[in-house]
């Protein structure tokens, strides 16, 4: 059977492929520690679970509006107003099953063949995939280790031109843990304005910040009118499997995203949205405790990574990932690069990590090797995983 040409331009998120591989290995009795996927190992807080149960019992099991329930759009608008410090209206908010559809729908809503869309690299792999799928040209914005994985401003200046339709930013960043400084955001804002481009600000890790306070590009005067802010519940409230996220954008853009909802998923589950209201309006202690735990794991894991021969790791400022440089370790292991490192560690040492190539194409001139380590597992398993990496490298040395 034949498939549409566009399918050949669609990528994937390999974290899910590796997850399936781990399950296969475990099914045949292999002991695998997974530091692969970015899924918090915490239970969704009890007050949120109880709200969903109440909603189910109250019969909140029917279709709802495509843009989201009035109650949840209101709660999101209040949360954004509180956390970003500027006014958001419910009409600017659109609810989706996970944060991902905001990406998919907003890119589909603006990209024409020949348009260029700038995206962070390394970055969430879905950016490059969806830009290609939409027929636009992906233009990487390199995040460099020498700048603690903030962006290379000069390179960005060279990349922006009249064909630039959108600039995607993600701070704190998956996979590097890097954070854009207010100065970086200022430059991005000026460049986007100069060519009348949209900004898609993926702020899904905004609460996972270990130093300072979160800076949103929407706070720069004039920028809210050209920004789609993506955030959600998956990470902050440990709700990855519930599938609920949101965007905040100028009303006309929010309406178009909602129209794409109508055409694809209809709406986000109504009882799940009721739980979302409780998540945002209810007590936040569980979130604070979880983030405190992630900070402890980060400190411990980064210190340990820097003790492993052949590995060096900058301190991530946010999200829940470390992105160590494993160039030397690859040499010691006799493997060509991070992909072979990933394969060898999974099959010979029982430890799953994700190679840099799972996070967008390599940048021009990029010759170092990196892997992503997720802290979304207990301290014991995290340390056991790192112990296995160390042992395998030491055995090769
Ligand atoms: N954006 C980034 C940077 C992510 O890392 C993720 C999930 O890993 C998402 C968006 C999508 O989140 P969701 O699971 O809510 O669709």
mmCIF file of C-alpha atoms and ligand atoms in Angstrom:
data_model
loop_
_atom_site.group_PDB
_atom_site.id
_atom_site.type_symbol
_atom_site.label_atom_id
_atom_site.label_comp_id
_atom_site.label_asym_id
_atom_site.label_seq_id
_atom_site.Cartn_x
_atom_site.Cartn_y
_atom_site.Cartn_z
ATOM 1 C CA UNK A 1 0.000 0.000 0.000
ATOM 2 C CA UNK A 2 1.121 3.586 -0.640
ATOM 3 C CA UNK A 3 1.479 6.385 1.893
ATOM 4 C CA UNK A 4 1.493 10.133 1.391
ATOM 5 C CA UNK A 5 4.837 11.751 0.602
ATOM 6 C CA UNK A 6 4.507 13.948 3.688
ATOM 7 C CA UNK A 7 4.886 10.881 5.916
ATOM 8 C CA UNK A 8 8.484 10.576 4.736
ATOM 9 C CA UNK A 9 9.123 14.011 6.268
ATOM 10 C CA UNK A 10 7.727 13.142 9.686
ATOM 11 C CA UNK A 11 10.242 12.234 12.381
ATOM 12 C CA UNK A 12 9.617 10.725 15.786
ATOM 13 C CA UNK A 13 10.527 10.940 19.452
ATOM 14 C CA UNK A 14 13.025 8.189 20.102
ATOM 15 C CA UNK A 15 12.492 8.260 23.858
ATOM 16 C CA UNK A 16 9.371 6.199 23.098
ATOM 17 C CA UNK A 17 11.316 3.793 20.875
ATOM 18 C CA UNK A 18 13.900 3.267 23.623
ATOM 19 C CA UNK A 19 11.085 2.798 26.154
ATOM 20 C CA UNK A 20 9.724 -0.050 23.992
ATOM 21 C CA UNK A 21 13.231 -1.534 23.695
ATOM 22 C CA UNK A 22 13.645 -1.452 27.494
ATOM 23 C CA UNK A 23 10.317 -3.212 27.939
ATOM 24 C CA UNK A 24 11.402 -5.911 25.500
ATOM 25 C CA UNK A 25 14.685 -6.442 27.359
ATOM 26 C CA UNK A 26 12.897 -6.577 30.721
ATOM 27 C CA UNK A 27 10.390 -9.079 29.317
ATOM 28 C CA UNK A 28 13.275 -11.510 28.718
ATOM 29 C CA UNK A 29 14.579 -11.000 32.243
ATOM 30 C CA UNK A 30 17.224 -8.299 31.657
ATOM 31 C CA UNK A 31 17.794 -5.831 34.468
ATOM 32 C CA UNK A 32 17.683 -2.341 32.908
ATOM 33 C CA UNK A 33 17.902 0.999 34.726
ATOM 34 C CA UNK A 34 16.186 3.673 32.664
ATOM 35 C CA UNK A 35 17.485 7.228 32.692
ATOM 36 C CA UNK A 36 15.834 7.692 29.306
ATOM 37 C CA UNK A 37 12.347 9.139 29.366
ATOM 38 C CA UNK A 38 11.280 12.488 30.845
ATOM 39 C CA UNK A 39 8.363 11.193 32.861
ATOM 40 C CA UNK A 40 8.402 12.239 36.546
ATOM 41 C CA UNK A 41 8.418 9.151 38.764
ATOM 42 C CA UNK A 42 6.015 10.816 41.223
ATOM 43 C CA UNK A 43 2.324 10.032 41.571
ATOM 44 C CA UNK A 44 -0.067 12.765 40.500
ATOM 45 C CA UNK A 45 -0.889 14.621 43.767
ATOM 46 C CA UNK A 46 -3.875 13.180 45.637
ATOM 47 C CA UNK A 47 -6.042 16.317 45.514
ATOM 48 C CA UNK A 48 -5.854 16.205 41.695
ATOM 49 C CA UNK A 49 -6.701 12.504 41.514
ATOM 50 C CA UNK A 50 -9.643 13.039 43.864
ATOM 51 C CA UNK A 51 -10.920 15.921 41.727
ATOM 52 C CA UNK A 52 -10.903 13.624 38.664
ATOM 53 C CA UNK A 53 -12.790 10.916 40.569
ATOM 54 C CA UNK A 54 -15.404 13.428 41.711
ATOM 55 C CA UNK A 55 -15.761 14.704 38.152
ATOM 56 C CA UNK A 56 -16.270 11.163 36.835
ATOM 57 C CA UNK A 57 -18.928 10.467 39.458
ATOM 58 C CA UNK A 58 -20.630 13.746 38.611
ATOM 59 C CA UNK A 59 -21.006 12.598 35.019
ATOM 60 C CA UNK A 60 -18.367 14.899 33.519
ATOM 61 C CA UNK A 61 -17.837 12.323 30.800
ATOM 62 C CA UNK A 62 -19.166 14.144 27.731
ATOM 63 C CA UNK A 63 -17.698 16.241 24.928
ATOM 64 C CA UNK A 64 -16.651 19.728 25.935
ATOM 65 C CA UNK A 65 -15.768 22.854 23.937
ATOM 66 C CA UNK A 66 -12.802 22.405 21.554
ATOM 67 C CA UNK A 67 -10.880 25.258 23.160
ATOM 68 C CA UNK A 68 -11.322 23.785 26.623
ATOM 69 C CA UNK A 69 -13.845 24.237 29.434
ATOM 70 C CA UNK A 70 -14.612 27.751 30.592
ATOM 71 C CA UNK A 71 -13.456 26.792 34.110
ATOM 72 C CA UNK A 72 -10.041 25.506 33.045
ATOM 73 C CA UNK A 73 -9.366 28.323 30.581
ATOM 74 C CA UNK A 74 -10.125 30.710 33.440
ATOM 75 C CA UNK A 75 -7.829 28.852 35.854
ATOM 76 C CA UNK A 76 -4.997 28.832 33.276
ATOM 77 C CA UNK A 77 -5.454 32.556 32.584
ATOM 78 C CA UNK A 78 -5.242 33.244 36.338
ATOM 79 C CA UNK A 79 -2.162 31.018 36.713
ATOM 80 C CA UNK A 80 -0.371 32.699 33.787
ATOM 81 C CA UNK A 81 -1.293 36.160 35.060
ATOM 82 C CA UNK A 82 0.119 35.198 38.493
ATOM 83 C CA UNK A 83 3.256 33.452 37.295
ATOM 84 C CA UNK A 84 4.228 35.627 34.293
ATOM 85 C CA UNK A 85 3.100 38.874 35.898
ATOM 86 C CA UNK A 86 0.988 40.190 33.017
ATOM 87 C CA UNK A 87 -2.676 39.857 32.122
ATOM 88 C CA UNK A 88 -3.918 36.774 30.280
ATOM 89 C CA UNK A 89 -7.596 36.395 29.323
ATOM 90 C CA UNK A 90 -9.451 33.042 29.149
ATOM 91 C CA UNK A 91 -10.158 33.739 25.434
ATOM 92 C CA UNK A 92 -6.394 33.647 24.788
ATOM 93 C CA UNK A 93 -6.093 30.162 26.299
ATOM 94 C CA UNK A 94 -6.630 26.890 24.462
ATOM 95 C CA UNK A 95 -6.538 23.483 26.146
ATOM 96 C CA UNK A 96 -5.124 20.446 24.329
ATOM 97 C CA UNK A 97 -4.503 16.763 25.157
ATOM 98 C CA UNK A 98 -0.881 17.345 26.263
ATOM 99 C CA UNK A 99 1.385 20.247 25.378
ATOM 100 C CA UNK A 100 2.452 18.579 22.118
ATOM 101 C CA UNK A 101 -0.654 19.500 20.071
ATOM 102 C CA UNK A 102 0.068 23.194 20.721
ATOM 103 C CA UNK A 103 3.328 22.681 18.849
ATOM 104 C CA UNK A 104 1.753 20.665 16.075
ATOM 105 C CA UNK A 105 -1.245 22.929 15.611
ATOM 106 C CA UNK A 106 0.516 26.279 15.819
ATOM 107 C CA UNK A 107 3.187 25.206 13.301
ATOM 108 C CA UNK A 108 0.497 23.831 10.957
ATOM 109 C CA UNK A 109 -1.445 27.082 11.365
ATOM 110 C CA UNK A 110 1.384 29.325 10.135
ATOM 111 C CA UNK A 111 3.930 27.388 8.069
ATOM 112 C CA UNK A 112 3.878 27.572 4.268
ATOM 113 C CA UNK A 113 6.317 25.778 1.944
ATOM 114 C CA UNK A 114 9.420 27.958 1.681
ATOM 115 C CA UNK A 115 8.990 29.442 5.157
ATOM 116 C CA UNK A 116 11.808 29.002 7.625
ATOM 117 C CA UNK A 117 11.286 28.093 11.259
ATOM 118 C CA UNK A 118 14.133 28.438 13.732
ATOM 119 C CA UNK A 119 14.272 25.867 16.531
ATOM 120 C CA UNK A 120 16.705 25.040 19.342
ATOM 121 C CA UNK A 121 19.232 22.274 18.693
ATOM 122 C CA UNK A 122 19.773 20.183 20.702
ATOM 123 C CA UNK A 123 16.034 20.386 21.364
ATOM 124 C CA UNK A 124 12.794 18.481 21.721
ATOM 125 C CA UNK A 125 12.804 16.314 18.558
ATOM 126 C CA UNK A 126 9.195 17.077 17.678
ATOM 127 C CA UNK A 127 10.106 20.646 16.621
ATOM 128 C CA UNK A 128 12.244 19.563 13.675
ATOM 129 C CA UNK A 129 9.850 16.740 12.815
ATOM 130 C CA UNK A 130 6.718 18.913 12.637
ATOM 131 C CA UNK A 131 8.464 21.769 10.802
ATOM 132 C CA UNK A 132 9.488 19.271 8.101
ATOM 133 C CA UNK A 133 6.027 17.705 8.069
ATOM 134 C CA UNK A 134 4.430 21.121 7.524
ATOM 135 C CA UNK A 135 6.710 21.621 4.497
ATOM 136 C CA UNK A 136 8.725 24.463 6.022
ATOM 137 C CA UNK A 137 12.494 24.558 6.356
ATOM 138 C CA UNK A 138 13.933 23.794 9.814
ATOM 139 C CA UNK A 139 16.748 26.187 10.727
ATOM 140 C CA UNK A 140 18.621 25.104 13.858
ATOM 141 C CA UNK A 141 19.507 27.587 16.589
ATOM 142 C CA UNK A 142 22.583 25.957 18.188
ATOM 143 C CA UNK A 143 22.733 25.784 21.982
ATOM 144 C CA UNK A 144 26.354 25.569 22.949
ATOM 145 C CA UNK A 145 28.068 23.930 25.899
ATOM 146 C CA UNK A 146 30.580 26.775 26.160
ATOM 147 C CA UNK A 147 27.656 29.076 27.004
ATOM 148 C CA UNK A 148 26.059 26.622 29.475
ATOM 149 C CA UNK A 149 23.691 25.666 26.654
ATOM 150 C CA UNK A 150 22.290 29.107 26.199
ATOM 151 C CA UNK A 151 22.141 30.241 22.591
ATOM 152 C CA UNK A 152 24.763 31.525 20.190
ATOM 153 C CA UNK A 153 23.371 35.020 19.622
ATOM 154 C CA UNK A 154 25.567 35.823 16.602
ATOM 155 C CA UNK A 155 24.542 32.658 14.847
ATOM 156 C CA UNK A 156 20.886 33.462 15.528
ATOM 157 C CA UNK A 157 21.307 36.940 14.014
ATOM 158 C CA UNK A 158 22.708 35.320 10.868
ATOM 159 C CA UNK A 159 19.790 32.866 10.657
ATOM 160 C CA UNK A 160 16.913 35.349 10.810
ATOM 161 C CA UNK A 161 15.673 36.720 7.485
ATOM 162 C CA UNK A 162 12.458 37.704 5.685
ATOM 163 C CA UNK A 163 11.515 34.038 5.250
ATOM 164 C CA UNK A 164 11.611 33.399 9.021
ATOM 165 C CA UNK A 165 8.011 32.646 9.980
ATOM 166 C CA UNK A 166 8.553 31.478 13.559
ATOM 167 C CA UNK A 167 11.253 31.198 16.207
ATOM 168 C CA UNK A 168 10.819 28.336 18.676
ATOM 169 C CA UNK A 169 12.421 28.717 22.073
ATOM 170 C CA UNK A 170 12.427 26.309 25.007
ATOM 171 C CA UNK A 171 13.630 27.533 28.360
ATOM 172 C CA UNK A 172 14.469 25.663 30.545
ATOM 173 C CA UNK A 173 15.566 23.412 27.726
ATOM 174 C CA UNK A 174 15.060 19.728 27.096
ATOM 175 C CA UNK A 175 17.611 18.047 26.789
ATOM 176 C CA UNK A 176 20.358 20.380 28.044
ATOM 177 C CA UNK A 177 18.828 21.999 31.143
ATOM 178 C CA UNK A 178 20.040 25.335 29.737
ATOM 179 C CA UNK A 179 18.116 28.535 30.396
ATOM 180 C CA UNK A 180 17.799 31.606 28.166
ATOM 181 C CA UNK A 181 18.881 34.786 29.908
ATOM 182 C CA UNK A 182 16.724 37.943 29.827
ATOM 183 C CA UNK A 183 19.357 39.383 27.457
ATOM 184 C CA UNK A 184 18.967 36.392 25.106
ATOM 185 C CA UNK A 185 15.197 36.840 25.177
ATOM 186 C CA UNK A 186 15.600 40.517 24.350
ATOM 187 C CA UNK A 187 17.662 39.669 21.254
ATOM 188 C CA UNK A 188 15.149 37.013 20.167
ATOM 189 C CA UNK A 189 12.308 39.516 20.651
ATOM 190 C CA UNK A 190 14.070 42.176 18.560
ATOM 191 C CA UNK A 191 14.884 39.707 15.783
ATOM 192 C CA UNK A 192 11.351 38.247 15.675
ATOM 193 C CA UNK A 193 9.850 41.735 15.575
ATOM 194 C CA UNK A 194 12.235 42.891 12.851
ATOM 195 C CA UNK A 195 10.917 40.230 10.433
ATOM 196 C CA UNK A 196 7.367 40.037 11.842
ATOM 197 C CA UNK A 197 7.795 36.404 12.953
ATOM 198 C CA UNK A 198 5.858 34.408 15.531
ATOM 199 C CA UNK A 199 7.579 33.119 18.653
ATOM 200 C CA UNK A 200 6.598 29.739 20.029
ATOM 201 C CA UNK A 201 7.776 29.799 23.644
ATOM 202 C CA UNK A 202 7.786 26.261 25.005
ATOM 203 C CA UNK A 203 7.741 26.917 28.750
ATOM 204 C CA UNK A 204 6.691 23.425 29.832
ATOM 205 C CA UNK A 205 9.609 23.317 32.313
ATOM 206 C CA UNK A 206 9.029 26.837 33.680
ATOM 207 C CA UNK A 207 8.469 25.546 37.240
ATOM 208 C CA UNK A 208 11.628 23.409 37.084
ATOM 209 C CA UNK A 209 14.106 26.182 37.612
ATOM 210 C CA UNK A 210 16.918 25.746 40.110
ATOM 211 C CA UNK A 211 18.314 29.287 40.108
ATOM 212 C CA UNK A 212 16.620 32.672 39.776
ATOM 213 C CA UNK A 213 13.105 33.171 38.447
ATOM 214 C CA UNK A 214 11.568 32.176 35.141
ATOM 215 C CA UNK A 215 11.762 34.788 32.393
ATOM 216 C CA UNK A 216 9.069 34.579 29.704
ATOM 217 C CA UNK A 217 9.438 36.362 26.374
ATOM 218 C CA UNK A 218 5.788 37.436 26.758
ATOM 219 C CA UNK A 219 7.000 39.859 29.454
ATOM 220 C CA UNK A 220 8.885 41.939 26.887
ATOM 221 C CA UNK A 221 6.644 44.810 25.741
ATOM 222 C CA UNK A 222 4.854 43.979 22.481
ATOM 223 C CA UNK A 223 5.846 40.306 22.482
ATOM 224 C CA UNK A 224 2.639 38.798 23.854
ATOM 225 C CA UNK A 225 0.962 39.758 20.550
ATOM 226 C CA UNK A 226 3.264 37.526 18.524
ATOM 227 C CA UNK A 227 3.887 34.686 20.998
ATOM 228 C CA UNK A 228 2.289 31.308 21.492
ATOM 229 C CA UNK A 229 3.175 30.275 25.034
ATOM 230 C CA UNK A 230 3.098 26.504 25.552
ATOM 231 C CA UNK A 231 2.812 25.049 29.048
ATOM 232 C CA UNK A 232 1.000 22.157 30.631
ATOM 233 C CA UNK A 233 0.395 19.691 33.411
ATOM 234 C CA UNK A 234 2.525 16.712 32.320
ATOM 235 C CA UNK A 235 5.737 17.721 34.059
ATOM 236 C CA UNK A 236 4.673 20.189 36.778
ATOM 237 C CA UNK A 237 1.960 17.964 38.238
ATOM 238 C CA UNK A 238 3.377 14.566 37.193
ATOM 239 C CA UNK A 239 0.433 14.045 34.824
ATOM 240 C CA UNK A 240 2.124 12.740 31.663
ATOM 241 C CA UNK A 241 -0.446 9.997 31.108
ATOM 242 C CA UNK A 242 -3.483 12.229 31.636
ATOM 243 C CA UNK A 243 -2.786 14.149 28.410
ATOM 244 C CA UNK A 244 -3.488 17.789 29.157
ATOM 245 C CA UNK A 245 -1.588 20.927 28.211
ATOM 246 C CA UNK A 246 -2.346 24.393 26.941
ATOM 247 C CA UNK A 247 -1.310 27.331 24.850
ATOM 248 C CA UNK A 248 -1.833 31.038 25.387
ATOM 249 C CA UNK A 249 -1.786 33.129 22.240
ATOM 250 C CA UNK A 250 -3.496 36.103 20.609
ATOM 251 C CA UNK A 251 -7.191 35.218 20.376
ATOM 252 C CA UNK A 252 -7.147 34.689 16.574
ATOM 253 C CA UNK A 253 -4.316 32.160 16.935
ATOM 254 C CA UNK A 254 -6.016 30.473 19.918
ATOM 255 C CA UNK A 255 -9.166 30.141 17.756
ATOM 256 C CA UNK A 256 -7.191 28.498 14.963
ATOM 257 C CA UNK A 257 -5.564 26.033 17.359
ATOM 258 C CA UNK A 258 -9.058 25.249 18.700
ATOM 259 C CA UNK A 259 -10.298 24.737 15.123
ATOM 260 C CA UNK A 260 -7.476 22.224 14.598
ATOM 261 C CA UNK A 261 -8.605 20.570 17.844
ATOM 262 C CA UNK A 262 -12.128 20.284 16.424
ATOM 263 C CA UNK A 263 -10.692 18.646 13.317
ATOM 264 C CA UNK A 264 -8.382 16.229 15.099
ATOM 265 C CA UNK A 265 -9.216 15.398 18.720
ATOM 266 C CA UNK A 266 -12.481 17.356 19.320
ATOM 267 C CA UNK A 267 -11.525 18.286 22.859
ATOM 268 C CA UNK A 268 -9.521 17.317 25.932
ATOM 269 C CA UNK A 269 -11.313 14.884 28.283
ATOM 270 C CA UNK A 270 -13.773 16.891 30.380
ATOM 271 C CA UNK A 271 -13.128 15.188 33.746
ATOM 272 C CA UNK A 272 -9.385 15.561 33.157
ATOM 273 C CA UNK A 273 -9.880 19.300 32.694
ATOM 274 C CA UNK A 274 -11.787 19.471 35.998
ATOM 275 C CA UNK A 275 -8.719 17.898 37.638
ATOM 276 C CA UNK A 276 -6.633 20.562 35.882
ATOM 277 C CA UNK A 277 -8.602 23.308 37.657
ATOM 278 C CA UNK A 278 -7.773 21.655 41.001
ATOM 279 C CA UNK A 279 -4.101 21.340 39.985
ATOM 280 C CA UNK A 280 -3.788 25.076 39.322
ATOM 281 C CA UNK A 281 -6.093 26.412 42.051
ATOM 282 C CA UNK A 282 -5.320 23.843 44.778
ATOM 283 C CA UNK A 283 -2.329 23.535 47.131
ATOM 284 C CA UNK A 284 1.102 23.545 45.472
ATOM 285 C CA UNK A 285 3.099 21.774 48.239
ATOM 286 C CA UNK A 286 3.482 18.545 46.248
ATOM 287 C CA UNK A 287 4.935 20.485 43.305
ATOM 288 C CA UNK A 288 7.403 22.275 45.561
ATOM 289 C CA UNK A 289 8.438 18.980 47.181
ATOM 290 C CA UNK A 290 8.938 17.335 43.782
ATOM 291 C CA UNK A 291 11.057 20.198 42.473
ATOM 292 C CA UNK A 292 13.137 20.146 45.677
ATOM 293 C CA UNK A 293 13.747 16.448 45.116
ATOM 294 C CA UNK A 294 14.774 17.075 41.491
ATOM 295 C CA UNK A 295 17.270 19.672 42.703
ATOM 296 C CA UNK A 296 18.789 17.132 45.120
ATOM 297 C CA UNK A 297 19.031 14.528 42.364
ATOM 298 C CA UNK A 298 20.582 17.055 39.984
ATOM 299 C CA UNK A 299 23.282 18.020 42.477
ATOM 300 C CA UNK A 300 24.057 14.401 43.240
ATOM 301 C CA UNK A 301 24.008 13.183 39.623
ATOM 302 C CA UNK A 302 26.098 16.019 38.200
ATOM 303 C CA UNK A 303 28.751 15.597 40.915
ATOM 304 C CA UNK A 304 28.867 11.862 40.177
ATOM 305 C CA UNK A 305 28.960 12.350 36.383
ATOM 306 C CA UNK A 306 31.958 14.646 36.765
ATOM 307 C CA UNK A 307 33.771 11.890 38.691
ATOM 308 C CA UNK A 308 33.352 9.355 35.856
ATOM 309 C CA UNK A 309 36.475 9.101 33.663
ATOM 310 C CA UNK A 310 35.923 10.606 30.203
ATOM 311 C CA UNK A 311 32.708 12.464 31.156
ATOM 312 C CA UNK A 312 32.199 16.126 31.998
ATOM 313 C CA UNK A 313 28.894 17.780 32.740
ATOM 314 C CA UNK A 314 27.830 21.408 33.094
ATOM 315 C CA UNK A 315 25.315 22.122 35.848
ATOM 316 C CA UNK A 316 21.801 22.235 34.348
ATOM 317 C CA UNK A 317 19.884 25.298 35.529
ATOM 318 C CA UNK A 318 16.429 23.878 34.928
ATOM 319 C CA UNK A 319 14.236 21.002 33.655
ATOM 320 C CA UNK A 320 15.206 17.551 34.983
ATOM 321 C CA UNK A 321 17.960 16.460 32.664
ATOM 322 C CA UNK A 322 21.750 16.540 32.549
ATOM 323 C CA UNK A 323 23.526 16.644 29.205
ATOM 324 C CA UNK A 324 27.040 15.377 29.823
ATOM 325 C CA UNK A 325 29.819 15.535 27.257
ATOM 326 C CA UNK A 326 30.894 11.930 26.626
ATOM 327 C CA UNK A 327 33.416 12.532 23.810
ATOM 328 C CA UNK A 328 36.358 11.178 25.813
ATOM 329 C CA UNK A 329 34.332 8.279 27.187
ATOM 330 C CA UNK A 330 33.399 7.262 23.613
ATOM 331 C CA UNK A 331 37.108 7.121 22.762
ATOM 332 C CA UNK A 332 37.845 5.046 25.847
ATOM 333 C CA UNK A 333 35.029 2.641 24.963
ATOM 334 C CA UNK A 334 36.150 2.452 21.332
ATOM 335 C CA UNK A 335 32.742 3.590 20.023
ATOM 336 C CA UNK A 336 32.218 6.090 17.218
ATOM 337 C CA UNK A 337 29.834 8.413 18.993
ATOM 338 C CA UNK A 338 26.970 8.927 21.409
ATOM 339 C CA UNK A 339 24.589 6.674 19.468
ATOM 340 C CA UNK A 340 26.941 3.717 19.843
ATOM 341 C CA UNK A 341 27.510 4.756 23.472
ATOM 342 C CA UNK A 342 23.707 4.599 23.998
ATOM 343 C CA UNK A 343 23.522 1.163 22.343
ATOM 344 C CA UNK A 344 26.482 -0.274 24.229
ATOM 345 C CA UNK A 345 25.274 1.032 27.603
ATOM 346 C CA UNK A 346 21.783 -0.390 27.072
ATOM 347 C CA UNK A 347 22.868 -3.815 25.861
ATOM 348 C CA UNK A 348 26.103 -4.368 27.775
ATOM 349 C CA UNK A 349 25.613 -2.398 30.988
ATOM 350 C CA UNK A 350 21.807 -2.386 31.418
ATOM 351 C CA UNK A 351 21.490 1.368 31.535
ATOM 352 C CA UNK A 352 19.302 3.465 29.190
ATOM 353 C CA UNK A 353 20.358 6.992 28.234
ATOM 354 C CA UNK A 354 19.530 8.990 25.095
ATOM 355 C CA UNK A 355 22.148 10.118 22.574
ATOM 356 C CA UNK A 356 22.285 13.708 21.331
ATOM 357 C CA UNK A 357 20.992 12.616 17.910
ATOM 358 C CA UNK A 358 17.606 11.959 19.524
ATOM 359 C CA UNK A 359 17.281 15.727 19.938
ATOM 360 C CA UNK A 360 17.442 17.080 16.399
ATOM 361 C CA UNK A 361 20.127 16.946 13.728
ATOM 362 C CA UNK A 362 23.685 17.726 14.671
ATOM 363 C CA UNK A 363 24.698 21.366 14.114
ATOM 364 C CA UNK A 364 27.235 22.313 11.474
ATOM 365 C CA UNK A 365 30.721 21.943 12.978
ATOM 366 C CA UNK A 366 29.423 20.192 16.120
ATOM 367 C CA UNK A 367 32.003 17.513 16.860
ATOM 368 C CA UNK A 368 31.476 16.700 20.535
ATOM 369 C CA UNK A 369 29.371 13.784 21.781
ATOM 370 C CA UNK A 370 26.575 14.117 24.353
ATOM 371 C CA UNK A 371 23.893 11.996 25.983
ATOM 372 C CA UNK A 372 20.832 12.992 27.991
ATOM 373 C CA UNK A 373 20.374 11.647 31.505
ATOM 374 C CA UNK A 374 16.896 12.051 32.989
ATOM 375 C CA UNK A 375 16.500 12.527 36.769
ATOM 376 C CA UNK A 376 12.951 11.202 36.615
ATOM 377 C CA UNK A 377 13.795 8.184 38.718
ATOM 378 C CA UNK A 378 14.661 7.509 42.379
ATOM 379 C CA UNK A 379 18.054 8.563 43.790
ATOM 380 C CA UNK A 380 18.913 4.868 44.255
ATOM 381 C CA UNK A 381 18.239 3.972 40.628
ATOM 382 C CA UNK A 382 19.882 7.142 39.379
ATOM 383 C CA UNK A 383 23.074 6.322 41.286
ATOM 384 C CA UNK A 384 22.897 2.666 40.226
ATOM 385 C CA UNK A 385 22.610 3.784 36.586
ATOM 386 C CA UNK A 386 25.629 6.067 36.911
ATOM 387 C CA UNK A 387 27.559 3.313 38.699
ATOM 388 C CA UNK A 388 26.931 1.028 35.715
ATOM 389 C CA UNK A 389 28.170 3.680 33.273
ATOM 390 C CA UNK A 390 31.314 4.193 35.352
ATOM 391 C CA UNK A 391 31.968 0.456 35.659
ATOM 392 C CA UNK A 392 31.617 -0.093 31.900
ATOM 393 C CA UNK A 393 33.980 2.775 31.095
ATOM 394 C CA UNK A 394 36.500 1.692 33.736
ATOM 395 C CA UNK A 395 36.425 -1.837 32.371
ATOM 396 C CA UNK A 396 37.406 -0.462 28.949
ATOM 397 C CA UNK A 397 40.118 1.882 30.213
HETATM 398 N N1 LIG B 1 7.880 20.341 25.096
HETATM 399 C C1 LIG B 1 8.966 19.794 25.642
HETATM 400 C C2 LIG B 1 10.237 20.549 25.623
HETATM 401 C C3 LIG B 1 8.918 18.524 26.209
HETATM 402 O O1 LIG B 1 10.020 17.990 26.754
HETATM 403 C C4 LIG B 1 7.689 17.818 26.193
HETATM 404 C C5 LIG B 1 7.606 16.449 26.726
HETATM 405 O O2 LIG B 1 8.573 15.761 26.930
HETATM 406 C C6 LIG B 1 6.580 18.441 25.611
HETATM 407 C C7 LIG B 1 6.707 19.701 25.067
HETATM 408 C C8 LIG B 1 5.255 17.735 25.481
HETATM 409 O O3 LIG B 1 4.632 17.521 26.668
HETATM 410 P P1 LIG B 1 3.259 16.728 26.767
HETATM 411 O O4 LIG B 1 3.579 15.383 27.323
HETATM 412 O O5 LIG B 1 2.411 17.560 27.703
HETATM 413 O O6 LIG B 1 2.640 16.651 25.419
#
